């Protein structure tokens, strides 16, 4: 799956010249935690709640509430934003975005094509895609199977499901050293005969999750 399939196109943005209170109001109204900062269509930064918090006077300051409000009202986004943010192409794989976000401990990536902002991809969007790819909410049964990590094992699993006229909708493999855990999502809630067949073929069914 590509980033363009999951990104939010035409995201809300601010410019470096916007004030911090203006940005905070956009975040509040639009229920977003991050805003790309753009100038002439090009991404020059990212503004997050943590950037704003870091720029705000400490509670231990001697400033009065009125003085703090005045100072924040004059503060520009360009002074507090994270500059030169990591970006990603809409044609990148979703797992590339997830890796970049995880490795750099960030929750949003601006999506840039031909030098211009075309969208954003967020941590929430990636989690939604993960749930969908694994078919967690789909009708049917998810069987968690212990299998030898060897050529042809997945083919044997597929043949077993075919013998019982079950359609594999999703599959995930969590590899170990010599054994792997395979999660197979099939489109039926009655898997007793299939599980018996798998056991006879040397597979161990570790768990069953039925979603009616």
Short mmCIF file of C-alpha atoms in Angstrom, two decimals:
data_model
loop_
_atom_site.label_atom_id
_atom_site.label_comp_id
_atom_site.label_asym_id
_atom_site.label_seq_id
_atom_site.Cartn_x
_atom_site.Cartn_y
_atom_site.Cartn_z
CA UNK A 1 0.00 0.00 0.00
CA UNK A 2 1.27 3.44 -0.91
CA UNK A 3 1.32 6.62 1.16
CA UNK A 4 -1.03 8.32 -1.32
CA UNK A 5 -3.70 5.72 -0.48
CA UNK A 6 -3.73 6.72 3.18
CA UNK A 7 -2.58 10.32 3.33
CA UNK A 8 -4.83 13.26 4.11
CA UNK A 9 -4.83 15.40 0.98
CA UNK A 10 -5.04 19.20 1.12
CA UNK A 11 -4.16 19.38 4.83
CA UNK A 12 -4.62 22.42 7.02
CA UNK A 13 -1.46 24.53 7.05
CA UNK A 14 0.04 27.69 8.47
CA UNK A 15 2.78 30.01 7.28
CA UNK A 16 5.85 31.12 9.24
CA UNK A 17 4.22 34.55 9.51
CA UNK A 18 1.11 33.28 11.30
CA UNK A 19 1.06 33.87 15.05
CA UNK A 20 1.14 30.98 17.48
CA UNK A 21 -2.40 31.74 18.76
CA UNK A 22 -3.68 31.58 15.16
CA UNK A 23 -2.07 28.16 14.75
CA UNK A 24 -3.45 26.96 18.09
CA UNK A 25 -6.95 28.00 17.03
CA UNK A 26 -6.64 26.03 13.76
CA UNK A 27 -5.48 22.98 15.70
CA UNK A 28 -8.39 23.32 18.11
CA UNK A 29 -11.06 23.83 15.45
CA UNK A 30 -9.76 21.12 13.12
CA UNK A 31 -8.81 18.62 15.85
CA UNK A 32 -5.25 18.18 14.61
CA UNK A 33 -2.04 17.97 16.61
CA UNK A 34 0.40 18.97 13.88
CA UNK A 35 0.43 21.55 11.10
CA UNK A 36 2.74 21.72 8.10
CA UNK A 37 4.29 25.16 7.79
CA UNK A 38 4.41 26.26 4.16
CA UNK A 39 5.71 29.18 2.14
CA UNK A 40 4.71 29.39 -1.53
CA UNK A 41 3.52 25.77 -1.45
CA UNK A 42 6.82 24.45 -0.11
CA UNK A 43 7.20 22.85 3.31
CA UNK A 44 9.57 24.83 5.53
CA UNK A 45 8.62 23.34 8.88
CA UNK A 46 6.16 21.49 11.07
CA UNK A 47 4.39 22.88 14.11
CA UNK A 48 3.26 20.60 16.93
CA UNK A 49 1.81 21.01 20.40
CA UNK A 50 5.22 20.15 21.84
CA UNK A 51 6.85 22.96 19.83
CA UNK A 52 4.31 25.41 21.25
CA UNK A 53 4.74 24.09 24.79
CA UNK A 54 8.53 24.40 24.52
CA UNK A 55 8.19 28.05 23.43
CA UNK A 56 5.66 28.98 26.13
CA UNK A 57 6.88 30.65 29.34
CA UNK A 58 7.31 28.29 32.28
CA UNK A 59 4.80 28.35 35.13
CA UNK A 60 7.72 29.42 37.28
CA UNK A 61 8.16 32.64 35.31
CA UNK A 62 7.59 36.01 36.90
CA UNK A 63 5.43 37.15 33.99
CA UNK A 64 1.80 37.89 34.71
CA UNK A 65 -0.98 36.10 32.81
CA UNK A 66 -1.55 39.23 30.77
CA UNK A 67 2.12 39.52 29.88
CA UNK A 68 2.26 35.86 28.82
CA UNK A 69 -0.81 36.32 26.62
CA UNK A 70 0.74 39.40 25.06
CA UNK A 71 4.07 37.66 24.37
CA UNK A 72 2.41 34.59 22.83
CA UNK A 73 0.17 36.81 20.74
CA UNK A 74 3.24 38.35 19.11
CA UNK A 75 5.14 35.07 18.67
CA UNK A 76 5.38 33.87 15.08
CA UNK A 77 5.14 30.25 13.96
CA UNK A 78 8.49 30.58 12.18
CA UNK A 79 10.19 31.13 15.54
CA UNK A 80 8.95 27.94 17.20
CA UNK A 81 8.38 25.44 14.37
CA UNK A 82 10.61 22.44 13.72
CA UNK A 83 12.63 23.40 10.66
CA UNK A 84 13.63 21.17 7.73
CA UNK A 85 11.21 18.38 8.64
CA UNK A 86 11.44 14.86 7.29
CA UNK A 87 9.08 14.45 4.34
CA UNK A 88 7.96 11.52 2.22
CA UNK A 89 6.75 10.91 -1.33
CA UNK A 90 3.15 9.87 -2.03
CA UNK A 91 4.60 6.94 -3.99
CA UNK A 92 6.54 5.61 -0.99
CA UNK A 93 5.31 2.44 0.65
CA UNK A 94 3.33 2.85 3.83
CA UNK A 95 5.92 0.83 5.74
CA UNK A 96 8.58 3.35 4.68
CA UNK A 97 6.53 6.10 6.30
CA UNK A 98 6.00 3.99 9.42
CA UNK A 99 9.73 3.28 9.68
CA UNK A 100 10.66 6.95 9.25
CA UNK A 101 8.14 7.99 11.89
CA UNK A 102 9.21 5.29 14.33
CA UNK A 103 12.95 5.85 13.88
CA UNK A 104 12.61 9.61 14.29
CA UNK A 105 9.88 9.52 16.97
CA UNK A 106 7.47 11.73 15.06
CA UNK A 107 3.71 11.42 14.58
CA UNK A 108 3.22 13.09 11.19
CA UNK A 109 5.07 13.36 7.89
CA UNK A 110 4.37 15.99 5.25
CA UNK A 111 3.84 14.30 1.88
CA UNK A 112 5.71 16.14 -0.86
CA UNK A 113 5.52 15.69 -4.63
CA UNK A 114 7.57 17.75 -7.09
CA UNK A 115 8.66 19.94 -4.20
CA UNK A 116 5.14 20.88 -3.10
CA UNK A 117 2.98 19.74 -0.20
CA UNK A 118 0.20 17.38 -1.34
CA UNK A 119 -0.83 15.83 1.97
CA UNK A 120 0.17 14.49 5.37
CA UNK A 121 0.44 10.95 6.67
CA UNK A 122 -0.19 10.48 10.38
CA UNK A 123 0.42 7.83 13.00
CA UNK A 124 -3.34 7.27 13.23
CA UNK A 125 -3.62 6.68 9.47
CA UNK A 126 -0.89 4.04 9.65
CA UNK A 127 -2.57 2.30 12.57
CA UNK A 128 -5.86 2.25 10.62
CA UNK A 129 -4.06 0.72 7.64
CA UNK A 130 -2.43 -1.89 9.88
CA UNK A 131 -5.83 -2.93 11.26
CA UNK A 132 -7.28 -3.11 7.75
CA UNK A 133 -4.36 -5.07 6.30
CA UNK A 134 -4.68 -7.68 9.04
CA UNK A 135 -8.46 -7.81 8.56
CA UNK A 136 -9.13 -7.46 12.26
CA UNK A 137 -12.62 -6.05 11.74
CA UNK A 138 -13.61 -8.28 8.82
CA UNK A 139 -16.25 -10.99 9.09
CA UNK A 140 -14.72 -14.44 9.51
CA UNK A 141 -12.09 -16.17 11.61
CA UNK A 142 -8.46 -15.37 12.33
CA UNK A 143 -6.43 -18.50 13.03
CA UNK A 144 -3.02 -18.14 14.64
CA UNK A 145 -0.94 -21.09 13.52
CA UNK A 146 2.52 -22.31 14.51
CA UNK A 147 4.36 -23.40 11.38
CA UNK A 148 7.83 -24.57 10.42
CA UNK A 149 9.78 -21.81 8.69
CA UNK A 150 10.46 -23.64 5.43
CA UNK A 151 9.69 -23.38 1.72
CA UNK A 152 6.20 -24.54 0.74
CA UNK A 153 4.61 -24.13 4.18
CA UNK A 154 2.31 -21.29 3.14
CA UNK A 155 1.31 -23.30 0.07
CA UNK A 156 0.24 -26.18 2.33
CA UNK A 157 -1.80 -23.78 4.45
CA UNK A 158 -3.48 -22.42 1.34
CA UNK A 159 -4.24 -25.92 0.07
CA UNK A 160 -5.87 -26.84 3.39
CA UNK A 161 -8.16 -23.81 3.31
CA UNK A 162 -9.04 -24.51 -0.33
CA UNK A 163 -10.08 -28.07 0.53
CA UNK A 164 -12.63 -26.61 2.93
CA UNK A 165 -13.79 -23.97 0.46
CA UNK A 166 -12.54 -21.18 2.71
CA UNK A 167 -11.13 -18.03 1.18
CA UNK A 168 -7.96 -16.53 2.67
CA UNK A 169 -8.65 -12.82 3.06
CA UNK A 170 -5.56 -11.79 5.04
CA UNK A 171 -2.28 -13.36 6.06
CA UNK A 172 0.60 -12.21 8.27
CA UNK A 173 3.82 -14.02 9.14
CA UNK A 174 5.79 -13.34 12.32
CA UNK A 175 9.09 -15.09 11.80
CA UNK A 176 11.09 -16.89 14.47
CA UNK A 177 14.32 -18.86 14.19
CA UNK A 178 13.03 -22.19 12.87
CA UNK A 179 9.30 -21.69 13.45
CA UNK A 180 6.97 -18.87 12.48
CA UNK A 181 3.61 -17.71 13.73
CA UNK A 182 1.19 -17.33 10.83
CA UNK A 183 -2.08 -15.45 11.22
CA UNK A 184 -4.58 -16.50 8.57
CA UNK A 185 -7.89 -14.68 8.13
CA UNK A 186 -10.58 -16.76 6.42
CA UNK A 187 -14.11 -15.81 5.41
CA UNK A 188 -15.96 -18.34 7.57
CA UNK A 189 -16.84 -18.58 11.24
CA UNK A 190 -16.94 -22.40 11.21
CA UNK A 191 -13.36 -23.62 11.14
CA UNK A 192 -13.57 -26.85 13.17
CA UNK A 193 -12.96 -29.13 10.18
CA UNK A 194 -10.25 -26.85 8.82
CA UNK A 195 -8.45 -26.81 12.16
CA UNK A 196 -8.61 -30.59 12.37
CA UNK A 197 -7.15 -30.83 8.86
CA UNK A 198 -4.36 -28.41 9.77
CA UNK A 199 -3.53 -30.42 12.89
CA UNK A 200 -3.38 -33.61 10.83
CA UNK A 201 -0.95 -31.86 8.47
CA UNK A 202 1.41 -30.96 11.35
CA UNK A 203 0.26 -27.43 12.09
CA UNK A 204 -0.59 -26.30 15.62
CA UNK A 205 -3.50 -23.86 15.88
CA UNK A 206 -2.55 -21.58 18.76
CA UNK A 207 -5.58 -19.30 18.82
CA UNK A 208 -8.89 -18.62 17.12
CA UNK A 209 -10.65 -15.24 16.93
CA UNK A 210 -14.14 -15.21 15.44
CA UNK A 211 -15.64 -11.99 14.17
CA UNK A 212 -19.31 -12.56 13.31
#
